Amino acid sequence: MMAKPMRMDPLPDPKAVSLDEAISLLEAGKGEGLLVDLGHGRTATADGHRGEEGLLQRLRGHRMMMSLASGGADLSRFAGMGDAVIVAPLVQEILDAADQKD
Protein backbone atom coordinates (compact mmCIF):
# COMPACT_ATOMS: atom_id res chain seq x y z
CA MET A 1 0.00 0.00 0.00
CA MET A 2 1.35 3.39 -0.99
CA ALA A 3 1.19 6.30 1.41
CA LYS A 4 -0.55 9.45 0.27
CA PRO A 5 1.85 12.22 -0.60
CA MET A 6 1.93 14.87 2.09
CA ARG A 7 1.30 18.43 1.01
CA MET A 8 3.89 20.85 2.31
CA ASP A 9 3.32 24.55 1.88
CA PRO A 10 6.35 26.84 2.05
CA LEU A 11 6.69 28.99 5.12
CA PRO A 12 5.79 32.61 4.47
CA ASP A 13 8.73 34.95 4.18
CA PRO A 14 8.96 37.26 7.18
CA LYS A 15 8.09 40.84 6.34
CA ALA A 16 11.14 43.07 6.54
CA VAL A 17 10.81 46.05 8.88
CA SER A 18 12.52 49.42 8.64
CA LEU A 19 15.76 50.22 10.44
CA ASP A 20 14.13 52.50 13.02
CA GLU A 21 11.25 50.09 13.63
CA ALA A 22 13.69 47.21 14.08
CA ILE A 23 15.74 49.16 16.63
CA SER A 24 12.57 50.01 18.56
CA LEU A 25 11.41 46.38 18.54
CA LEU A 26 14.80 45.09 19.66
CA GLU A 27 15.03 47.68 22.44
CA ALA A 28 11.59 46.53 23.63
CA GLY A 29 12.72 42.87 23.61
CA LYS A 30 10.41 41.99 20.70
CA GLY A 31 12.95 41.22 17.99
CA GLU A 32 12.61 37.46 17.65
CA GLY A 33 12.80 36.37 14.01
CA LEU A 34 13.23 39.95 12.83
CA LEU A 35 14.20 40.69 9.23
CA VAL A 36 15.48 44.24 8.81
CA ASP A 37 15.37 46.12 5.52
CA LEU A 38 18.64 48.07 5.19
CA GLY A 39 17.77 49.38 1.73
CA HIS A 40 19.16 48.63 -1.71
CA GLY A 41 18.10 44.98 -1.41
CA ARG A 42 20.11 44.35 1.76
CA THR A 43 18.66 42.82 4.91
CA ALA A 44 19.92 41.95 8.37
CA THR A 45 18.95 39.26 10.89
CA ALA A 46 20.09 38.16 14.32
CA ASP A 47 22.21 35.36 12.91
CA GLY A 48 25.49 36.25 14.62
CA HIS A 49 26.83 34.66 17.78
CA ARG A 50 25.51 37.58 19.88
CA GLY A 51 21.95 37.13 18.64
CA GLU A 52 19.49 39.97 19.06
CA GLU A 53 21.89 42.07 21.16
CA GLY A 54 24.47 41.89 18.38
CA LEU A 55 21.85 42.79 15.78
CA LEU A 56 20.78 45.79 17.85
CA GLN A 57 24.35 47.06 18.08
CA ARG A 58 24.94 46.52 14.35
CA LEU A 59 21.74 48.39 13.51
CA ARG A 60 22.63 51.30 15.78
CA GLY A 61 26.04 51.49 14.11
CA HIS A 62 24.46 51.29 10.67
CA ARG A 63 22.06 54.12 11.55
CA MET A 64 24.96 56.26 12.76
CA MET A 65 26.98 55.60 9.61
CA MET A 66 23.97 56.49 7.45
CA SER A 67 23.54 59.70 9.41
CA LEU A 68 27.24 60.55 9.06
CA ALA A 69 27.12 59.83 5.33
CA SER A 70 24.12 62.10 4.83
CA GLY A 71 25.58 64.91 6.93
CA GLY A 72 22.78 64.57 9.46
CA ALA A 73 24.89 63.60 12.47
CA ASP A 74 25.45 66.20 15.16
CA LEU A 75 29.13 66.01 16.02
CA SER A 76 29.13 69.24 18.03
CA ARG A 77 29.40 67.39 21.34
CA PHE A 78 32.80 66.10 20.22
CA ALA A 79 34.11 69.56 19.32
CA GLY A 80 36.63 71.03 21.75
CA MET A 81 37.04 67.82 23.72
CA GLY A 82 40.63 67.46 22.59
CA ASP A 83 42.22 64.30 23.93
CA ALA A 84 39.51 63.70 26.55
CA VAL A 85 37.79 61.06 24.41
CA ILE A 86 39.80 58.01 23.45
CA VAL A 87 38.41 56.11 20.48
CA ALA A 88 39.74 53.44 18.18
CA PRO A 89 41.86 54.81 15.31
CA LEU A 90 39.32 53.80 12.65
CA VAL A 91 36.50 55.48 14.60
CA GLN A 92 38.61 58.64 14.93
CA GLU A 93 39.24 58.55 11.18
CA ILE A 94 35.48 58.38 10.53
CA LEU A 95 34.77 61.24 12.95
CA ASP A 96 37.53 63.36 11.41
CA ALA A 97 36.23 62.75 7.90
CA ALA A 98 32.67 63.58 8.95
CA ASP A 99 33.82 66.83 10.57
CA GLN A 100 35.63 68.11 7.46
CA LYS A 101 33.83 70.86 5.61
CA ASP A 102 33.96 71.12 1.83
PDB file of C-alpha atoms in Angstrom:
ATOM      1  CA  MET A   1       0.000   0.000   0.000  1.00  0.00           C
ATOM      2  CA  MET A   2       1.351   3.395  -0.993  1.00  0.00           C
ATOM      3  CA  ALA A   3       1.187   6.298   1.410  1.00  0.00           C
ATOM      4  CA  LYS A   4      -0.546   9.448   0.274  1.00  0.00           C
ATOM      5  CA  PRO A   5       1.851  12.223  -0.600  1.00  0.00           C
ATOM      6  CA  MET A   6       1.930  14.871   2.091  1.00  0.00           C
ATOM      7  CA  ARG A   7       1.304  18.425   1.011  1.00  0.00           C
ATOM      8  CA  MET A   8       3.893  20.852   2.312  1.00  0.00           C
ATOM      9  CA  ASP A   9       3.324  24.551   1.877  1.00  0.00           C
ATOM     10  CA  PRO A  10       6.348  26.838   2.049  1.00  0.00           C
ATOM     11  CA  LEU A  11       6.691  28.994   5.122  1.00  0.00           C
ATOM     12  CA  PRO A  12       5.789  32.606   4.473  1.00  0.00           C
ATOM     13  CA  ASP A  13       8.732  34.951   4.182  1.00  0.00           C
ATOM     14  CA  PRO A  14       8.959  37.258   7.182  1.00  0.00           C
ATOM     15  CA  LYS A  15       8.094  40.835   6.339  1.00  0.00           C
ATOM     16  CA  ALA A  16      11.136  43.071   6.536  1.00  0.00           C
ATOM     17  CA  VAL A  17      10.809  46.045   8.876  1.00  0.00           C
ATOM     18  CA  SER A  18      12.520  49.418   8.638  1.00  0.00           C
ATOM     19  CA  LEU A  19      15.758  50.218  10.440  1.00  0.00           C
ATOM     20  CA  ASP A  20      14.131  52.504  13.019  1.00  0.00           C
ATOM     21  CA  GLU A  21      11.249  50.093  13.625  1.00  0.00           C
ATOM     22  CA  ALA A  22      13.691  47.206  14.085  1.00  0.00           C
ATOM     23  CA  ILE A  23      15.740  49.159  16.630  1.00  0.00           C
ATOM     24  CA  SER A  24      12.566  50.014  18.563  1.00  0.00           C
ATOM     25  CA  LEU A  25      11.412  46.379  18.538  1.00  0.00           C
ATOM     26  CA  LEU A  26      14.803  45.090  19.656  1.00  0.00           C
ATOM     27  CA  GLU A  27      15.030  47.679  22.441  1.00  0.00           C
ATOM     28  CA  ALA A  28      11.591  46.528  23.626  1.00  0.00           C
ATOM     29  CA  GLY A  29      12.718  42.872  23.611  1.00  0.00           C
ATOM     30  CA  LYS A  30      10.406  41.985  20.696  1.00  0.00           C
ATOM     31  CA  GLY A  31      12.953  41.218  17.993  1.00  0.00           C
ATOM     32  CA  GLU A  32      12.612  37.462  17.647  1.00  0.00           C
ATOM     33  CA  GLY A  33      12.795  36.366  14.007  1.00  0.00           C
ATOM     34  CA  LEU A  34      13.228  39.946  12.827  1.00  0.00           C
ATOM     35  CA  LEU A  35      14.196  40.686   9.234  1.00  0.00           C
ATOM     36  CA  VAL A  36      15.481  44.239   8.815  1.00  0.00           C
ATOM     37  CA  ASP A  37      15.370  46.121   5.519  1.00  0.00           C
ATOM     38  CA  LEU A  38      18.637  48.075   5.186  1.00  0.00           C
ATOM     39  CA  GLY A  39      17.773  49.384   1.733  1.00  0.00           C
ATOM     40  CA  HIS A  40      19.165  48.628  -1.710  1.00  0.00           C
ATOM     41  CA  GLY A  41      18.099  44.980  -1.410  1.00  0.00           C
ATOM     42  CA  ARG A  42      20.112  44.349   1.762  1.00  0.00           C
ATOM     43  CA  THR A  43      18.661  42.817   4.907  1.00  0.00           C
ATOM     44  CA  ALA A  44      19.916  41.951   8.373  1.00  0.00           C
ATOM     45  CA  THR A  45      18.948  39.261  10.887  1.00  0.00           C
ATOM     46  CA  ALA A  46      20.093  38.162  14.323  1.00  0.00           C
ATOM     47  CA  ASP A  47      22.210  35.360  12.914  1.00  0.00           C
ATOM     48  CA  GLY A  48      25.485  36.253  14.624  1.00  0.00           C
ATOM     49  CA  HIS A  49      26.834  34.658  17.777  1.00  0.00           C
ATOM     50  CA  ARG A  50      25.509  37.580  19.881  1.00  0.00           C
ATOM     51  CA  GLY A  51      21.950  37.129  18.638  1.00  0.00           C
ATOM     52  CA  GLU A  52      19.486  39.967  19.063  1.00  0.00           C
ATOM     53  CA  GLU A  53      21.892  42.071  21.156  1.00  0.00           C
ATOM     54  CA  GLY A  54      24.472  41.888  18.383  1.00  0.00           C
ATOM     55  CA  LEU A  55      21.850  42.794  15.781  1.00  0.00           C
ATOM     56  CA  LEU A  56      20.776  45.791  17.854  1.00  0.00           C
ATOM     57  CA  GLN A  57      24.354  47.063  18.081  1.00  0.00           C
ATOM     58  CA  ARG A  58      24.940  46.519  14.350  1.00  0.00           C
ATOM     59  CA  LEU A  59      21.739  48.391  13.509  1.00  0.00           C
ATOM     60  CA  ARG A  60      22.635  51.296  15.783  1.00  0.00           C
ATOM     61  CA  GLY A  61      26.039  51.487  14.110  1.00  0.00           C
ATOM     62  CA  HIS A  62      24.457  51.293  10.669  1.00  0.00           C
ATOM     63  CA  ARG A  63      22.059  54.116  11.548  1.00  0.00           C
ATOM     64  CA  MET A  64      24.956  56.264  12.760  1.00  0.00           C
ATOM     65  CA  MET A  65      26.976  55.599   9.606  1.00  0.00           C
ATOM     66  CA  MET A  66      23.968  56.489   7.448  1.00  0.00           C
ATOM     67  CA  SER A  67      23.543  59.703   9.412  1.00  0.00           C
ATOM     68  CA  LEU A  68      27.235  60.547   9.057  1.00  0.00           C
ATOM     69  CA  ALA A  69      27.120  59.829   5.327  1.00  0.00           C
ATOM     70  CA  SER A  70      24.121  62.097   4.828  1.00  0.00           C
ATOM     71  CA  GLY A  71      25.582  64.908   6.934  1.00  0.00           C
ATOM     72  CA  GLY A  72      22.783  64.574   9.460  1.00  0.00           C
ATOM     73  CA  ALA A  73      24.889  63.600  12.466  1.00  0.00           C
ATOM     74  CA  ASP A  74      25.449  66.198  15.162  1.00  0.00           C
ATOM     75  CA  LEU A  75      29.127  66.015  16.016  1.00  0.00           C
ATOM     76  CA  SER A  76      29.128  69.244  18.030  1.00  0.00           C
ATOM     77  CA  ARG A  77      29.399  67.392  21.337  1.00  0.00           C
ATOM     78  CA  PHE A  78      32.802  66.104  20.220  1.00  0.00           C
ATOM     79  CA  ALA A  79      34.108  69.562  19.322  1.00  0.00           C
ATOM     80  CA  GLY A  80      36.626  71.032  21.746  1.00  0.00           C
ATOM     81  CA  MET A  81      37.035  67.824  23.718  1.00  0.00           C
ATOM     82  CA  GLY A  82      40.634  67.461  22.588  1.00  0.00           C
ATOM     83  CA  ASP A  83      42.223  64.304  23.928  1.00  0.00           C
ATOM     84  CA  ALA A  84      39.508  63.703  26.550  1.00  0.00           C
ATOM     85  CA  VAL A  85      37.786  61.061  24.406  1.00  0.00           C
ATOM     86  CA  ILE A  86      39.802  58.005  23.452  1.00  0.00           C
ATOM     87  CA  VAL A  87      38.406  56.107  20.480  1.00  0.00           C
ATOM     88  CA  ALA A  88      39.743  53.438  18.181  1.00  0.00           C
ATOM     89  CA  PRO A  89      41.861  54.807  15.312  1.00  0.00           C
ATOM     90  CA  LEU A  90      39.321  53.803  12.654  1.00  0.00           C
ATOM     91  CA  VAL A  91      36.501  55.478  14.600  1.00  0.00           C
ATOM     92  CA  GLN A  92      38.609  58.640  14.927  1.00  0.00           C
ATOM     93  CA  GLU A  93      39.235  58.553  11.182  1.00  0.00           C
ATOM     94  CA  ILE A  94      35.483  58.382  10.531  1.00  0.00           C
ATOM     95  CA  LEU A  95      34.767  61.235  12.951  1.00  0.00           C
ATOM     96  CA  ASP A  96      37.530  63.364  11.412  1.00  0.00           C
ATOM     97  CA  ALA A  97      36.230  62.752   7.899  1.00  0.00           C
ATOM     98  CA  ALA A  98      32.666  63.585   8.951  1.00  0.00           C
ATOM     99  CA  ASP A  99      33.818  66.831  10.567  1.00  0.00           C
ATOM    100  CA  GLN A 100      35.633  68.105   7.462  1.00  0.00           C
ATOM    101  CA  LYS A 101      33.831  70.864   5.611  1.00  0.00           C
ATOM    102  CA  ASP A 102      33.956  71.116   1.831  1.00  0.00           C
TER     103      ASP A 102
END
